[in-house]
PDB file of C-alpha atoms in Angstrom:
ATOM      1  CA  MET A   1     -21.965 -36.533  23.530  1.00  0.00           C
ATOM      2  CA  ASN A   2     -20.101 -38.784  25.946  1.00  0.00           C
ATOM      3  CA  LYS A   3     -18.959 -42.360  25.457  1.00  0.00           C
ATOM      4  CA  GLN A   4     -21.594 -43.853  27.774  1.00  0.00           C
ATOM      5  CA  THR A   5     -24.455 -42.182  25.890  1.00  0.00           C
ATOM      6  CA  ARG A   6     -23.097 -43.441  22.564  1.00  0.00           C
ATOM      7  CA  ILE A   7     -22.850 -46.993  23.885  1.00  0.00           C
ATOM      8  CA  GLU A   8     -26.435 -46.804  25.176  1.00  0.00           C
ATOM      9  CA  ILE A   9     -27.620 -45.566  21.752  1.00  0.00           C
ATOM     10  CA  LEU A  10     -25.798 -48.392  19.966  1.00  0.00           C
ATOM     11  CA  THR A  11     -27.066 -50.973  22.449  1.00  0.00           C
ATOM     12  CA  ARG A  12     -30.678 -49.890  21.907  1.00  0.00           C
ATOM     13  CA  LEU A  13     -30.253 -49.947  18.137  1.00  0.00           C
ATOM     14  CA  ARG A  14     -28.735 -53.434  18.346  1.00  0.00           C
ATOM     15  CA  ASN A  15     -31.474 -54.739  20.657  1.00  0.00           C
ATOM     16  CA  ASN A  16     -34.090 -53.369  18.271  1.00  0.00           C
ATOM     17  CA  ASN A  17     -32.436 -54.900  15.178  1.00  0.00           C
ATOM     18  CA  PRO A  18     -29.786 -57.517  16.050  1.00  0.00           C
ATOM     19  CA  GLN A  19     -28.952 -58.526  12.471  1.00  0.00           C
ATOM     20  CA  PRO A  20     -29.415 -55.514  10.213  1.00  0.00           C
ATOM     21  CA  THR A  21     -28.598 -55.614   6.527  1.00  0.00           C
ATOM     22  CA  THR A  22     -29.020 -53.566   3.384  1.00  0.00           C
ATOM     23  CA  GLU A  23     -32.471 -53.153   1.820  1.00  0.00           C
ATOM     24  CA  LEU A  24     -30.921 -53.759  -1.594  1.00  0.00           C
ATOM     25  CA  THR A  25     -31.751 -57.215  -2.970  1.00  0.00           C
ATOM     26  CA  TYR A  26     -28.686 -59.275  -3.923  1.00  0.00           C
ATOM     27  CA  ASN A  27     -27.376 -62.846  -3.936  1.00  0.00           C
ATOM     28  CA  SER A  28     -23.644 -62.372  -4.538  1.00  0.00           C
ATOM     29  CA  PRO A  29     -20.922 -59.747  -4.022  1.00  0.00           C
ATOM     30  CA  PHE A  30     -21.192 -58.905  -7.734  1.00  0.00           C
ATOM     31  CA  GLU A  31     -24.955 -58.324  -7.562  1.00  0.00           C
ATOM     32  CA  LEU A  32     -24.429 -56.140  -4.483  1.00  0.00           C
ATOM     33  CA  LEU A  33     -21.730 -54.103  -6.246  1.00  0.00           C
ATOM     34  CA  ILE A  34     -24.008 -53.435  -9.234  1.00  0.00           C
ATOM     35  CA  ALA A  35     -26.955 -52.571  -6.968  1.00  0.00           C
ATOM     36  CA  VAL A  36     -24.859 -50.128  -4.931  1.00  0.00           C
ATOM     37  CA  ILE A  37     -23.529 -48.417  -8.073  1.00  0.00           C
ATOM     38  CA  LEU A  38     -27.140 -48.048  -9.244  1.00  0.00           C
ATOM     39  CA  SER A  39     -28.286 -46.721  -5.856  1.00  0.00           C
ATOM     40  CA  ALA A  40     -26.395 -43.412  -6.066  1.00  0.00           C
ATOM     41  CA  GLN A  41     -29.058 -40.677  -5.989  1.00  0.00           C
ATOM     42  CA  ALA A  42     -31.760 -43.349  -6.245  1.00  0.00           C
ATOM     43  CA  THR A  43     -33.907 -45.269  -3.761  1.00  0.00           C
ATOM     44  CA  ASP A  44     -33.214 -48.876  -2.820  1.00  0.00           C
ATOM     45  CA  LYS A  45     -36.805 -49.668  -3.793  1.00  0.00           C
ATOM     46  CA  GLY A  46     -36.251 -48.240  -7.272  1.00  0.00           C
ATOM     47  CA  VAL A  47     -32.988 -50.155  -7.676  1.00  0.00           C
ATOM     48  CA  ASN A  48     -34.613 -53.427  -6.562  1.00  0.00           C
ATOM     49  CA  LYS A  49     -37.365 -52.989  -9.164  1.00  0.00           C
ATOM     50  CA  ALA A  50     -34.746 -52.710 -11.894  1.00  0.00           C
ATOM     51  CA  THR A  51     -32.459 -55.490 -10.664  1.00  0.00           C
ATOM     52  CA  GLU A  52     -35.308 -57.990 -10.211  1.00  0.00           C
ATOM     53  CA  LYS A  53     -35.599 -57.878 -14.014  1.00  0.00           C
ATOM     54  CA  LEU A  54     -31.869 -57.513 -14.749  1.00  0.00           C
ATOM     55  CA  PHE A  55     -30.301 -60.155 -12.483  1.00  0.00           C
ATOM     56  CA  PRO A  56     -32.300 -63.183 -13.735  1.00  0.00           C
ATOM     57  CA  ILE A  57     -31.020 -62.318 -17.223  1.00  0.00           C
ATOM     58  CA  ALA A  58     -27.514 -61.100 -16.339  1.00  0.00           C
ATOM     59  CA  ASN A  59     -25.847 -61.368 -12.934  1.00  0.00           C
ATOM     60  CA  THR A  60     -22.195 -61.948 -13.829  1.00  0.00           C
ATOM     61  CA  PRO A  61     -19.624 -59.556 -15.325  1.00  0.00           C
ATOM     62  CA  GLU A  62     -19.632 -61.579 -18.564  1.00  0.00           C
ATOM     63  CA  ALA A  63     -23.424 -61.574 -18.918  1.00  0.00           C
ATOM     64  CA  ILE A  64     -23.787 -57.836 -18.279  1.00  0.00           C
ATOM     65  CA  LEU A  65     -20.864 -57.051 -20.584  1.00  0.00           C
ATOM     66  CA  ALA A  66     -22.627 -59.096 -23.286  1.00  0.00           C
ATOM     67  CA  LEU A  67     -25.699 -56.859 -22.944  1.00  0.00           C
ATOM     68  CA  GLY A  68     -23.597 -53.832 -23.857  1.00  0.00           C
ATOM     69  CA  VAL A  69     -24.331 -50.259 -22.789  1.00  0.00           C
ATOM     70  CA  GLU A  70     -27.554 -49.958 -24.771  1.00  0.00           C
ATOM     71  CA  GLY A  71     -28.839 -53.361 -23.688  1.00  0.00           C
ATOM     72  CA  LEU A  72     -28.130 -52.581 -20.033  1.00  0.00           C
ATOM     73  CA  LYS A  73     -29.909 -49.223 -20.281  1.00  0.00           C
ATOM     74  CA  GLU A  74     -33.154 -51.006 -21.128  1.00  0.00           C
ATOM     75  CA  TYR A  75     -33.116 -52.601 -17.673  1.00  0.00           C
ATOM     76  CA  ILE A  76     -32.029 -49.562 -15.644  1.00  0.00           C
ATOM     77  CA  LYS A  77     -33.687 -46.649 -17.478  1.00  0.00           C
ATOM     78  CA  THR A  78     -36.121 -46.084 -14.587  1.00  0.00           C
ATOM     79  CA  ILE A  79     -33.163 -45.141 -12.348  1.00  0.00           C
ATOM     80  CA  GLY A  80     -31.699 -41.633 -12.179  1.00  0.00           C
ATOM     81  CA  LEU A  81     -28.429 -41.016 -14.060  1.00  0.00           C
ATOM     82  CA  TYR A  82     -28.905 -44.330 -15.864  1.00  0.00           C
ATOM     83  CA  ASN A  83     -26.847 -43.312 -18.916  1.00  0.00           C
ATOM     84  CA  ALA A  84     -23.691 -42.655 -16.877  1.00  0.00           C
ATOM     85  CA  LYS A  85     -24.355 -45.653 -14.650  1.00  0.00           C
ATOM     86  CA  ALA A  86     -24.669 -47.981 -17.659  1.00  0.00           C
ATOM     87  CA  GLU A  87     -21.306 -46.750 -19.026  1.00  0.00           C
ATOM     88  CA  ASN A  88     -19.649 -47.218 -15.630  1.00  0.00           C
ATOM     89  CA  ILE A  89     -21.100 -50.681 -15.037  1.00  0.00           C
ATOM     90  CA  ILE A  90     -19.915 -51.930 -18.439  1.00  0.00           C
ATOM     91  CA  LYS A  91     -16.399 -50.581 -17.723  1.00  0.00           C
ATOM     92  CA  THR A  92     -16.470 -52.174 -14.262  1.00  0.00           C
ATOM     93  CA  CYS A  93     -17.531 -55.555 -15.701  1.00  0.00           C
ATOM     94  CA  ARG A  94     -14.673 -55.403 -18.207  1.00  0.00           C
ATOM     95  CA  ASP A  95     -12.175 -54.568 -15.439  1.00  0.00           C
ATOM     96  CA  LEU A  96     -13.474 -57.373 -13.197  1.00  0.00           C
ATOM     97  CA  ILE A  97     -12.993 -59.885 -16.027  1.00  0.00           C
ATOM     98  CA  GLU A  98      -9.584 -58.613 -17.132  1.00  0.00           C
ATOM     99  CA  LYS A  99      -8.027 -57.766 -13.754  1.00  0.00           C
ATOM    100  CA  HIS A 100      -9.863 -59.795 -11.082  1.00  0.00           C
ATOM    101  CA  GLN A 101     -10.862 -63.142 -12.643  1.00  0.00           C
ATOM    102  CA  SER A 102     -14.489 -61.901 -12.687  1.00  0.00           C
ATOM    103  CA  GLN A 103     -14.515 -61.677  -8.875  1.00  0.00           C
ATOM    104  CA  VAL A 104     -15.317 -58.597  -6.791  1.00  0.00           C
ATOM    105  CA  PRO A 105     -12.061 -57.701  -5.013  1.00  0.00           C
ATOM    106  CA  GLU A 106     -12.065 -57.665  -1.211  1.00  0.00           C
ATOM    107  CA  ASP A 107      -9.763 -54.657  -1.227  1.00  0.00           C
ATOM    108  CA  ARG A 108     -10.562 -50.946  -0.938  1.00  0.00           C
ATOM    109  CA  ALA A 109      -8.015 -49.650  -3.460  1.00  0.00           C
ATOM    110  CA  ALA A 110      -9.027 -52.233  -6.071  1.00  0.00           C
ATOM    111  CA  LEU A 111     -12.718 -51.463  -5.538  1.00  0.00           C
ATOM    112  CA  GLU A 112     -12.214 -47.691  -5.773  1.00  0.00           C
ATOM    113  CA  ALA A 113     -10.312 -48.178  -9.044  1.00  0.00           C
ATOM    114  CA  LEU A 114     -13.512 -49.533 -10.649  1.00  0.00           C
ATOM    115  CA  ALA A 115     -15.675 -47.149 -12.694  1.00  0.00           C
ATOM    116  CA  GLY A 116     -18.545 -45.663 -10.690  1.00  0.00           C
ATOM    117  CA  VAL A 117     -17.132 -46.862  -7.357  1.00  0.00           C
ATOM    118  CA  GLY A 118     -16.221 -44.217  -4.800  1.00  0.00           C
ATOM    119  CA  ARG A 119     -15.359 -44.469  -1.132  1.00  0.00           C
ATOM    120  CA  LYS A 120     -18.973 -44.901  -0.004  1.00  0.00           C
ATOM    121  CA  THR A 121     -19.692 -47.735  -2.473  1.00  0.00           C
ATOM    122  CA  ALA A 122     -16.426 -49.477  -1.562  1.00  0.00           C
ATOM    123  CA  ASN A 123     -17.330 -49.227   2.136  1.00  0.00           C
ATOM    124  CA  VAL A 124     -20.785 -50.719   1.541  1.00  0.00           C
ATOM    125  CA  VAL A 125     -19.386 -53.647  -0.456  1.00  0.00           C
ATOM    126  CA  LEU A 126     -16.571 -54.344   2.031  1.00  0.00           C
ATOM    127  CA  ASN A 127     -19.029 -54.203   4.927  1.00  0.00           C
ATOM    128  CA  THR A 128     -22.088 -55.971   3.518  1.00  0.00           C
ATOM    129  CA  ALA A 129     -20.509 -58.516   1.167  1.00  0.00           C
ATOM    130  CA  PHE A 130     -17.361 -59.307   3.151  1.00  0.00           C
ATOM    131  CA  GLY A 131     -18.128 -58.354   6.770  1.00  0.00           C
ATOM    132  CA  HIS A 132     -15.454 -55.685   7.155  1.00  0.00           C
ATOM    133  CA  PRO A 133     -16.037 -53.116   9.936  1.00  0.00           C
ATOM    134  CA  THR A 134     -16.219 -50.243   7.441  1.00  0.00           C
ATOM    135  CA  ILE A 135     -18.708 -47.393   7.852  1.00  0.00           C
ATOM    136  CA  ALA A 136     -20.188 -45.935   4.685  1.00  0.00           C
ATOM    137  CA  VAL A 137     -21.546 -42.421   5.196  1.00  0.00           C
ATOM    138  CA  ASP A 138     -24.457 -41.440   2.971  1.00  0.00           C
ATOM    139  CA  THR A 139     -26.867 -38.515   3.353  1.00  0.00           C
ATOM    140  CA  HIS A 140     -28.926 -40.365   5.986  1.00  0.00           C
ATOM    141  CA  ILE A 141     -25.921 -41.222   8.158  1.00  0.00           C
ATOM    142  CA  PHE A 142     -24.474 -37.724   7.726  1.00  0.00           C
ATOM    143  CA  ARG A 143     -27.778 -36.182   8.891  1.00  0.00           C
ATOM    144  CA  VAL A 144     -28.291 -38.554  11.831  1.00  0.00           C
ATOM    145  CA  SER A 145     -24.682 -38.226  13.017  1.00  0.00           C
ATOM    146  CA  ASN A 146     -24.899 -34.425  13.034  1.00  0.00           C
ATOM    147  CA  ARG A 147     -28.492 -33.972  14.204  1.00  0.00           C
ATOM    148  CA  THR A 148     -28.210 -36.332  17.175  1.00  0.00           C
ATOM    149  CA  GLY A 149     -24.726 -35.140  18.139  1.00  0.00           C
ATOM    150  CA  PHE A 150     -23.477 -38.734  17.878  1.00  0.00           C
ATOM    151  CA  ALA A 151     -20.630 -37.997  15.426  1.00  0.00           C
ATOM    152  CA  PRO A 152     -20.780 -34.430  14.101  1.00  0.00           C
ATOM    153  CA  GLY A 153     -18.657 -33.409  11.132  1.00  0.00           C
ATOM    154  CA  LYS A 154     -18.770 -30.832   8.352  1.00  0.00           C
ATOM    155  CA  ASP A 155     -18.541 -33.370   5.516  1.00  0.00           C
ATOM    156  CA  VAL A 156     -18.976 -37.115   4.970  1.00  0.00           C
ATOM    157  CA  VAL A 157     -15.267 -37.869   5.379  1.00  0.00           C
ATOM    158  CA  LYS A 158     -15.143 -36.064   8.757  1.00  0.00           C
ATOM    159  CA  VAL A 159     -18.258 -37.925   9.924  1.00  0.00           C
ATOM    160  CA  GLU A 160     -16.745 -41.252   8.810  1.00  0.00           C
ATOM    161  CA  GLU A 161     -13.523 -40.464  10.706  1.00  0.00           C
ATOM    162  CA  LYS A 162     -15.485 -39.509  13.818  1.00  0.00           C
ATOM    163  CA  LEU A 163     -17.651 -42.648  13.658  1.00  0.00           C
ATOM    164  CA  ASN A 164     -14.574 -44.835  13.300  1.00  0.00           C
ATOM    165  CA  LYS A 165     -13.116 -43.125  16.348  1.00  0.00           C
ATOM    166  CA  VAL A 166     -16.157 -43.227  18.674  1.00  0.00           C
ATOM    167  CA  VAL A 167     -17.927 -46.486  17.724  1.00  0.00           C
ATOM    168  CA  PRO A 168     -16.561 -49.454  19.728  1.00  0.00           C
ATOM    169  CA  ASN A 169     -15.390 -52.419  17.632  1.00  0.00           C
ATOM    170  CA  GLU A 170     -18.274 -54.673  18.705  1.00  0.00           C
ATOM    171  CA  PHE A 171     -20.751 -52.347  16.931  1.00  0.00           C
ATOM    172  CA  LYS A 172     -18.735 -51.384  13.855  1.00  0.00           C
ATOM    173  CA  VAL A 173     -19.942 -54.024  11.405  1.00  0.00           C
ATOM    174  CA  ASP A 174     -23.619 -53.096  11.940  1.00  0.00           C
ATOM    175  CA  VAL A 175     -23.630 -49.378  12.789  1.00  0.00           C
ATOM    176  CA  HIS A 176     -23.833 -48.329   9.125  1.00  0.00           C
ATOM    177  CA  HIS A 177     -27.130 -50.208   8.703  1.00  0.00           C
ATOM    178  CA  TRP A 178     -28.636 -49.003  11.996  1.00  0.00           C
ATOM    179  CA  LEU A 179     -27.944 -45.350  11.231  1.00  0.00           C
ATOM    180  CA  ILE A 180     -29.204 -45.594   7.634  1.00  0.00           C
ATOM    181  CA  LEU A 181     -32.490 -47.176   8.766  1.00  0.00           C
ATOM    182  CA  LEU A 182     -32.857 -44.598  11.540  1.00  0.00           C
ATOM    183  CA  GLY A 183     -32.360 -41.796   9.013  1.00  0.00           C
ATOM    184  CA  ARG A 184     -34.575 -43.361   6.364  1.00  0.00           C
ATOM    185  CA  TYR A 185     -37.622 -44.052   8.547  1.00  0.00           C
ATOM    186  CA  THR A 186     -37.412 -42.047  11.774  1.00  0.00           C
ATOM    187  CA  CYS A 187     -34.817 -39.255  11.735  1.00  0.00           C
ATOM    188  CA  ILE A 188     -36.070 -38.114   8.323  1.00  0.00           C
ATOM    189  CA  ALA A 189     -34.830 -34.973   6.593  1.00  0.00           C
ATOM    190  CA  ARG A 190     -37.770 -32.568   6.752  1.00  0.00           C
ATOM    191  CA  LYS A 191     -39.294 -33.332  10.114  1.00  0.00           C
ATOM    192  CA  PRO A 192     -37.835 -36.057  12.314  1.00  0.00           C
ATOM    193  CA  ARG A 193     -40.245 -38.443  14.019  1.00  0.00           C
ATOM    194  CA  CYS A 194     -38.738 -37.907  17.465  1.00  0.00           C
ATOM    195  CA  GLY A 195     -41.822 -39.120  19.354  1.00  0.00           C
ATOM    196  CA  SER A 196     -41.428 -42.608  17.875  1.00  0.00           C
ATOM    197  CA  CYS A 197     -37.625 -42.776  18.107  1.00  0.00           C
ATOM    198  CA  ILE A 198     -36.024 -45.310  20.447  1.00  0.00           C
ATOM    199  CA  ILE A 199     -33.125 -42.969  21.223  1.00  0.00           C
ATOM    200  CA  GLU A 200     -35.104 -39.727  21.644  1.00  0.00           C
ATOM    201  CA  ASP A 201     -34.070 -39.247  25.281  1.00  0.00           C
ATOM    202  CA  LEU A 202     -30.375 -39.697  24.401  1.00  0.00           C
ATOM    203  CA  CYS A 203     -30.347 -37.507  21.284  1.00  0.00           C
ATOM    204  CA  GLU A 204     -29.022 -33.921  21.505  1.00  0.00           C
ATOM    205  CA  TYR A 205     -31.293 -32.457  18.807  1.00  0.00           C
ATOM    206  CA  LYS A 206     -32.830 -29.238  20.150  1.00  0.00           C
ATOM    207  CA  ASP A 207     -36.064 -28.995  18.106  1.00  0.00           C
ATOM    208  CA  LYS A 208     -37.656 -32.343  18.923  1.00  0.00           C
ATOM    209  CA  THR A 209     -41.094 -33.160  17.504  1.00  0.00           C
ATOM    210  CA  ASP A 210     -43.989 -35.153  18.971  1.00  0.00           C
ATOM    211  CA  LEU A 211     -44.485 -37.226  15.807  1.00  0.00           C
TER     212      LEU A 211
END
């Protein structure tokens, strides 16, 4: 795919959704961090259902730490892997209090040192909470990048590197959200809805559908 086609794709996505954001519900960098940790192998909708009960009760590191692992589990037990996530969140809250004055650090290395926070979660927090031009690659973005030919790569790190290389700076803050939404609602895993896709004519996918 050439540079001009990529720019046209990004321009259409921007025109269609000028101010995209995450579908996770949050009101602070800390709430976003907890929601993103919970979202691993879970839907945003499922996470929002849990956090709409959790956050009014506990939405600071101190308040969640006070719940303890077992108390936290009661709020998140509808989410996959909730046992491990509860352990990680309690450890993360303790680290935020002891090492970061209860604030979410605006720094990749410090974020990735927190329990349950990998590269993807750090990228989401840096991008969505702090406006950094980071590109988090999840399964949706990996699929869309490869299927369309926009930024092919054999693993998520390769796709992230390629996206960082080919996406012009003016689009970098928002491209993560555009590609996730495209993958979640249009370029879906089993059978993409090519017929209703705003970039169908620019996409290099060979087996297009009429849906």
